[in-house]
Amino acid sequence: QVMPFILRRQKDKVGADLPPKVEMDLVCPITELQRQTYERLLEQGRNELGSDLQSAMQSQSMHFFSLLTRLRQACCDPGLVPDVQADILQSGKIQTLLTRLEEALGGEGARKVVIFSQFVSLLKRLKPALKKNFPKVALLELSGSTRDRAKPVDTFQKTKGPAVILVSLRAGGTGITLHAADYVFLLDPWWNPAVENQAVDRVHRIGQDRRVFVYRMITEGTIEARIQQLKKEKRALFENTLGHLGSARDLSEHFADLEDLAKLLPGD
């Protein structure tokens, strides 16, 4: 019904010569501090909002979405949650990231890596750990506070050796080219697949001549895993309608209550 009104350039049509893009979910373990923080947040949410998703989203929407943000921060790094004192390495996700970066940056060739996150505070906490573990790797960053967006991008593109660039969603979702990279890590996968694809396409776009590996980092047994599964189930619908995921209706249609959406499940 909408096709007569849409002019859409699909990348597989205009960029047929692009090398393959390998996408995979990277399931990360949850540390004990993460588990404690996550369960405490969820218990507070149950006490304040009750279990009825529909009611919570209608009458206390700000509190509800604030809870979701806090849960997702706990999945990434418990130190992002107010009143929680934690070293960045107390995150299972960051431990997994550093291990994967050792593999990516330790091989032959000038490997380049893009690390995306919605949370600028997470990128700021990650930066010293990267400097310590990879002192010889060029480290750049691009966030909303970056005055000259072109400078770090240009440096990353032209650096001869290995390099890592930390990019916030707001600053790097559109308008830049990072096709010198061959690895992409999404620290906190986004609920809107269109926004996520836009970020990945900063790397996998015309001009790219290497295979691109995209890792979506998911903390096991958490709300991240449930939302990732929902995104996969809705991907066909999204592609057909140009819609988006992330509305209250999506959540209430697929999850019976707050416990069903966010409860912490045991690992395999």
Short mmCIF file of C-alpha atoms in Angstrom, two decimals:
data_model
loop_
_atom_site.label_atom_id
_atom_site.label_comp_id
_atom_site.label_asym_id
_atom_site.label_seq_id
_atom_site.Cartn_x
_atom_site.Cartn_y
_atom_site.Cartn_z
CA GLN A 1 0.00 0.00 0.00
CA VAL A 2 2.81 2.43 0.75
CA MET A 3 5.17 1.48 -2.07
CA PRO A 4 3.78 4.04 -4.58
CA PHE A 5 4.77 6.81 -2.17
CA ILE A 6 8.26 5.62 -1.23
CA LEU A 7 11.55 6.05 -3.05
CA ARG A 8 13.90 3.63 -1.32
CA ARG A 9 17.53 2.91 -2.24
CA GLN A 10 18.41 -0.51 -0.88
CA LYS A 11 22.08 -1.12 -0.25
CA ASP A 12 22.07 -4.59 -1.78
CA LYS A 13 21.02 -2.97 -5.06
CA VAL A 14 23.35 0.06 -5.14
CA GLY A 15 26.30 -1.64 -3.42
CA ALA A 16 26.25 -5.07 -5.02
CA ASP A 17 30.06 -5.29 -4.96
CA LEU A 18 30.35 -4.82 -1.19
CA PRO A 19 32.21 -7.61 0.65
CA PRO A 20 30.13 -9.77 3.00
CA LYS A 21 29.05 -8.59 6.42
CA VAL A 22 29.17 -11.23 9.18
CA GLU A 23 26.79 -10.44 12.04
CA MET A 24 26.54 -12.40 15.28
CA ASP A 25 25.28 -12.10 18.83
CA LEU A 26 28.08 -12.32 21.37
CA VAL A 27 26.54 -13.63 24.60
CA CYS A 28 28.45 -12.30 27.61
CA PRO A 29 28.54 -13.71 31.15
CA ILE A 30 27.06 -11.69 34.02
CA THR A 31 29.28 -11.00 37.02
CA GLU A 32 28.05 -11.31 40.59
CA LEU A 33 27.99 -7.52 41.06
CA GLN A 34 26.02 -7.13 37.84
CA ARG A 35 23.57 -9.78 39.01
CA GLN A 36 23.07 -8.12 42.39
CA THR A 37 22.63 -4.68 40.81
CA TYR A 38 20.20 -5.96 38.17
CA GLU A 39 18.05 -7.86 40.68
CA ARG A 40 17.95 -4.88 43.06
CA LEU A 41 16.80 -2.58 40.25
CA LEU A 42 14.14 -5.04 39.15
CA GLU A 43 12.85 -5.47 42.71
CA GLN A 44 12.60 -1.69 43.09
CA GLY A 45 10.75 -1.54 39.80
CA ARG A 46 8.25 -4.18 40.87
CA ASN A 47 7.60 -2.33 44.12
CA GLU A 48 7.11 1.04 42.40
CA LEU A 49 5.33 -0.01 39.20
CA GLY A 50 3.70 -3.35 39.90
CA SER A 51 3.78 -6.16 37.36
CA ASP A 52 1.21 -4.90 34.84
CA LEU A 53 3.21 -3.63 31.84
CA GLN A 54 0.28 -1.89 30.17
CA SER A 55 -0.68 -0.02 33.32
CA ALA A 56 2.90 0.97 34.12
CA MET A 57 3.51 2.31 30.61
CA GLN A 58 0.30 4.30 30.57
CA SER A 59 0.29 5.79 34.05
CA GLN A 60 4.01 5.90 34.93
CA SER A 61 5.75 5.89 31.58
CA MET A 62 8.71 8.02 32.70
CA HIS A 63 9.45 5.73 35.65
CA PHE A 64 9.00 2.65 33.47
CA PHE A 65 11.43 3.70 30.75
CA SER A 66 13.87 4.97 33.39
CA LEU A 67 13.83 1.45 34.89
CA LEU A 68 14.52 -0.09 31.47
CA THR A 69 17.49 2.25 30.99
CA ARG A 70 18.92 1.36 34.40
CA LEU A 71 18.55 -2.36 33.71
CA ARG A 72 20.34 -1.98 30.41
CA GLN A 73 23.13 0.02 32.09
CA ALA A 74 23.56 -2.79 34.62
CA CYS A 75 23.88 -5.20 31.68
CA CYS A 76 26.73 -3.10 30.29
CA ASP A 77 28.57 -1.93 33.41
CA PRO A 78 27.19 -1.77 36.97
CA GLY A 79 29.32 1.33 37.54
CA LEU A 80 26.90 3.28 35.32
CA VAL A 81 24.11 2.84 37.87
CA PRO A 82 23.94 5.63 40.49
CA ASP A 83 25.25 4.71 43.95
CA VAL A 84 27.11 1.64 42.61
CA GLN A 85 30.88 1.75 42.97
CA ALA A 86 32.43 -0.63 40.48
CA ASP A 87 35.56 -1.05 38.43
CA ILE A 88 34.94 -1.31 34.69
CA LEU A 89 36.32 -4.88 34.77
CA GLN A 90 33.44 -5.93 37.04
CA SER A 91 31.39 -6.08 33.86
CA GLY A 92 31.23 -9.43 32.09
CA LYS A 93 30.55 -7.58 28.86
CA ILE A 94 33.72 -5.49 29.14
CA GLN A 95 35.78 -8.57 30.04
CA THR A 96 34.48 -10.27 26.89
CA LEU A 97 35.15 -7.16 24.79
CA LEU A 98 38.78 -6.96 25.92
CA THR A 99 39.30 -10.64 25.11
CA ARG A 100 37.85 -10.20 21.63
CA LEU A 101 39.94 -7.07 21.05
CA GLU A 102 43.10 -9.00 21.91
CA GLU A 103 42.18 -11.47 19.18
CA ALA A 104 41.26 -8.75 16.68
CA LEU A 105 44.20 -6.43 17.31
CA GLY A 106 46.81 -9.06 18.04
CA GLY A 107 46.86 -10.65 14.60
CA GLU A 108 48.66 -9.60 11.46
CA GLY A 109 47.65 -6.49 9.58
CA ALA A 110 46.43 -3.07 10.65
CA ARG A 111 43.09 -4.10 12.14
CA LYS A 112 40.68 -1.29 12.92
CA VAL A 113 37.76 -1.45 15.30
CA VAL A 114 34.67 0.67 15.85
CA ILE A 115 32.94 0.43 19.25
CA PHE A 116 29.43 1.88 19.46
CA SER A 117 27.38 2.68 22.56
CA GLN A 118 24.37 4.83 23.43
CA PHE A 119 25.95 5.57 26.79
CA VAL A 120 28.72 8.17 26.54
CA SER A 121 29.54 7.53 30.21
CA LEU A 122 30.30 3.89 29.32
CA LEU A 123 32.72 4.94 26.58
CA LYS A 124 34.44 7.31 29.00
CA ARG A 125 34.88 4.52 31.56
CA LEU A 126 36.11 2.13 28.88
CA LYS A 127 38.76 4.45 27.47
CA PRO A 128 41.36 4.10 30.28
CA ALA A 129 41.02 0.28 30.18
CA LEU A 130 41.73 0.31 26.45
CA LYS A 131 44.75 2.56 26.90
CA LYS A 132 46.12 0.23 29.57
CA ASN A 133 45.54 -3.01 27.65
CA PHE A 134 46.45 -1.72 24.17
CA PRO A 135 49.02 1.07 24.69
CA LYS A 136 50.36 0.87 21.13
CA VAL A 137 46.94 1.07 19.44
CA ALA A 138 45.66 4.46 18.28
CA LEU A 139 42.57 5.35 20.35
CA LEU A 140 40.06 7.93 19.17
CA GLU A 141 36.57 8.99 20.22
CA LEU A 142 33.55 10.67 18.71
CA SER A 143 30.68 11.87 20.90
CA GLY A 144 28.23 14.74 21.07
CA SER A 145 30.84 16.88 22.81
CA THR A 146 33.37 16.42 19.99
CA ARG A 147 33.71 19.85 18.38
CA ASP A 148 35.42 18.78 15.17
CA ARG A 149 33.70 15.55 14.10
CA ALA A 150 35.80 15.23 10.98
CA LYS A 151 39.17 15.14 12.80
CA PRO A 152 38.90 11.81 14.70
CA VAL A 153 37.17 10.20 11.73
CA ASP A 154 39.91 11.34 9.34
CA THR A 155 42.64 10.20 11.73
CA PHE A 156 41.00 6.79 12.13
CA GLN A 157 40.65 6.38 8.38
CA LYS A 158 44.25 7.35 7.62
CA THR A 159 46.13 5.72 10.52
CA LYS A 160 48.50 3.11 9.12
CA GLY A 161 48.55 0.82 12.15
CA PRO A 162 45.76 -0.69 14.27
CA ALA A 163 43.21 1.73 15.69
CA VAL A 164 40.07 1.81 17.82
CA ILE A 165 37.42 4.53 17.74
CA LEU A 166 34.74 4.90 20.42
CA VAL A 167 31.54 6.29 18.92
CA SER A 168 28.31 7.37 20.61
CA LEU A 169 25.04 6.68 18.86
CA ARG A 170 23.97 10.30 18.70
CA ALA A 171 27.28 11.51 17.24
CA GLY A 172 28.02 8.64 14.88
CA GLY A 173 24.71 7.20 13.73
CA THR A 174 24.73 9.14 10.45
CA GLY A 175 26.88 11.41 8.33
CA ILE A 176 30.30 9.78 8.77
CA THR A 177 32.32 7.12 6.97
CA LEU A 178 34.42 4.58 8.84
CA HIS A 179 34.99 1.98 6.13
CA ALA A 180 38.66 1.58 7.12
CA ALA A 181 37.35 -0.65 9.94
CA ASP A 182 36.75 -4.38 9.72
CA TYR A 183 35.33 -4.98 13.22
CA VAL A 184 32.25 -3.42 14.83
CA PHE A 185 31.20 -3.97 18.44
CA LEU A 186 27.73 -2.83 19.57
CA LEU A 187 28.13 -2.63 23.34
CA ASP A 188 24.42 -2.11 23.96
CA PRO A 189 22.29 -3.29 21.02
CA TRP A 190 19.56 -0.81 20.20
CA TRP A 191 15.89 -1.63 20.23
CA ASN A 192 15.25 0.13 16.95
CA PRO A 193 16.89 -2.03 14.26
CA ALA A 194 16.88 0.86 11.78
CA VAL A 195 19.11 2.96 14.05
CA GLU A 196 21.38 -0.02 14.66
CA ASN A 197 21.70 -0.67 10.92
CA GLN A 198 22.51 2.98 10.28
CA ALA A 199 25.41 2.77 12.72
CA VAL A 200 26.77 -0.46 11.22
CA ASP A 201 26.51 1.10 7.77
CA ARG A 202 29.06 3.73 8.79
CA VAL A 203 31.51 0.85 8.26
CA HIS A 204 29.82 -1.46 5.76
CA ARG A 205 29.26 0.96 2.89
CA ILE A 206 30.46 1.73 -0.59
CA GLY A 207 34.25 1.91 -0.48
CA GLN A 208 34.63 -0.97 1.97
CA ASP A 209 36.94 -3.67 0.55
CA ARG A 210 37.19 -6.07 3.51
CA ARG A 211 34.82 -8.46 5.23
CA VAL A 212 33.16 -6.73 8.18
CA PHE A 213 32.52 -8.56 11.46
CA VAL A 214 29.68 -7.14 13.56
CA TYR A 215 29.27 -8.27 17.17
CA ARG A 216 26.13 -7.45 19.17
CA MET A 217 27.08 -7.88 22.80
CA ILE A 218 24.23 -9.40 24.84
CA THR A 219 24.37 -10.09 28.59
CA GLU A 220 23.00 -13.57 29.14
CA GLY A 221 19.62 -14.10 30.80
CA THR A 222 18.67 -10.40 30.91
CA ILE A 223 16.24 -8.01 29.26
CA GLU A 224 18.80 -7.58 26.47
CA ALA A 225 18.38 -11.22 25.43
CA ARG A 226 14.59 -10.97 25.33
CA ILE A 227 14.60 -7.77 23.28
CA GLN A 228 17.15 -9.22 20.85
CA GLN A 229 14.89 -12.22 20.30
CA LEU A 230 11.91 -9.93 19.76
CA LYS A 231 13.89 -7.95 17.17
CA LYS A 232 14.66 -11.13 15.24
CA GLU A 233 11.00 -12.15 15.25
CA LYS A 234 9.91 -8.74 14.02
CA ARG A 235 12.66 -8.20 11.46
CA ALA A 236 10.56 -9.42 8.53
CA LEU A 237 7.69 -7.16 9.55
CA PHE A 238 10.07 -4.24 9.94
CA GLU A 239 11.58 -4.75 6.49
CA ASN A 240 8.15 -4.96 4.89
CA THR A 241 6.59 -1.92 6.55
CA LEU A 242 9.58 0.39 7.25
CA GLY A 243 8.32 0.46 10.82
CA HIS A 244 10.37 0.43 13.99
CA LEU A 245 10.67 -1.41 17.28
CA GLY A 246 10.67 0.21 20.66
CA SER A 247 7.11 1.38 21.26
CA ALA A 248 5.15 0.52 24.37
CA ARG A 249 2.76 -1.47 22.23
CA ASP A 250 5.53 -3.81 21.09
CA LEU A 251 6.48 -4.63 24.66
CA SER A 252 2.97 -5.12 26.01
CA GLU A 253 2.00 -7.33 23.07
CA HIS A 254 4.93 -9.71 23.53
CA PHE A 255 5.47 -9.80 27.30
CA ALA A 256 2.82 -10.64 29.88
CA ASP A 257 4.21 -8.53 32.71
CA LEU A 258 7.32 -6.80 34.03
CA GLU A 259 8.66 -10.09 35.40
CA ASP A 260 8.33 -11.76 31.99
CA LEU A 261 10.15 -8.86 30.31
CA ALA A 262 13.05 -8.33 32.67
CA LYS A 263 13.51 -11.22 35.12
CA LEU A 264 17.03 -12.56 35.33
CA LEU A 265 17.27 -16.07 33.89
CA PRO A 266 19.98 -18.59 34.80
CA GLY A 267 22.77 -19.08 32.27
CA ASP A 268 23.18 -22.22 30.22
#
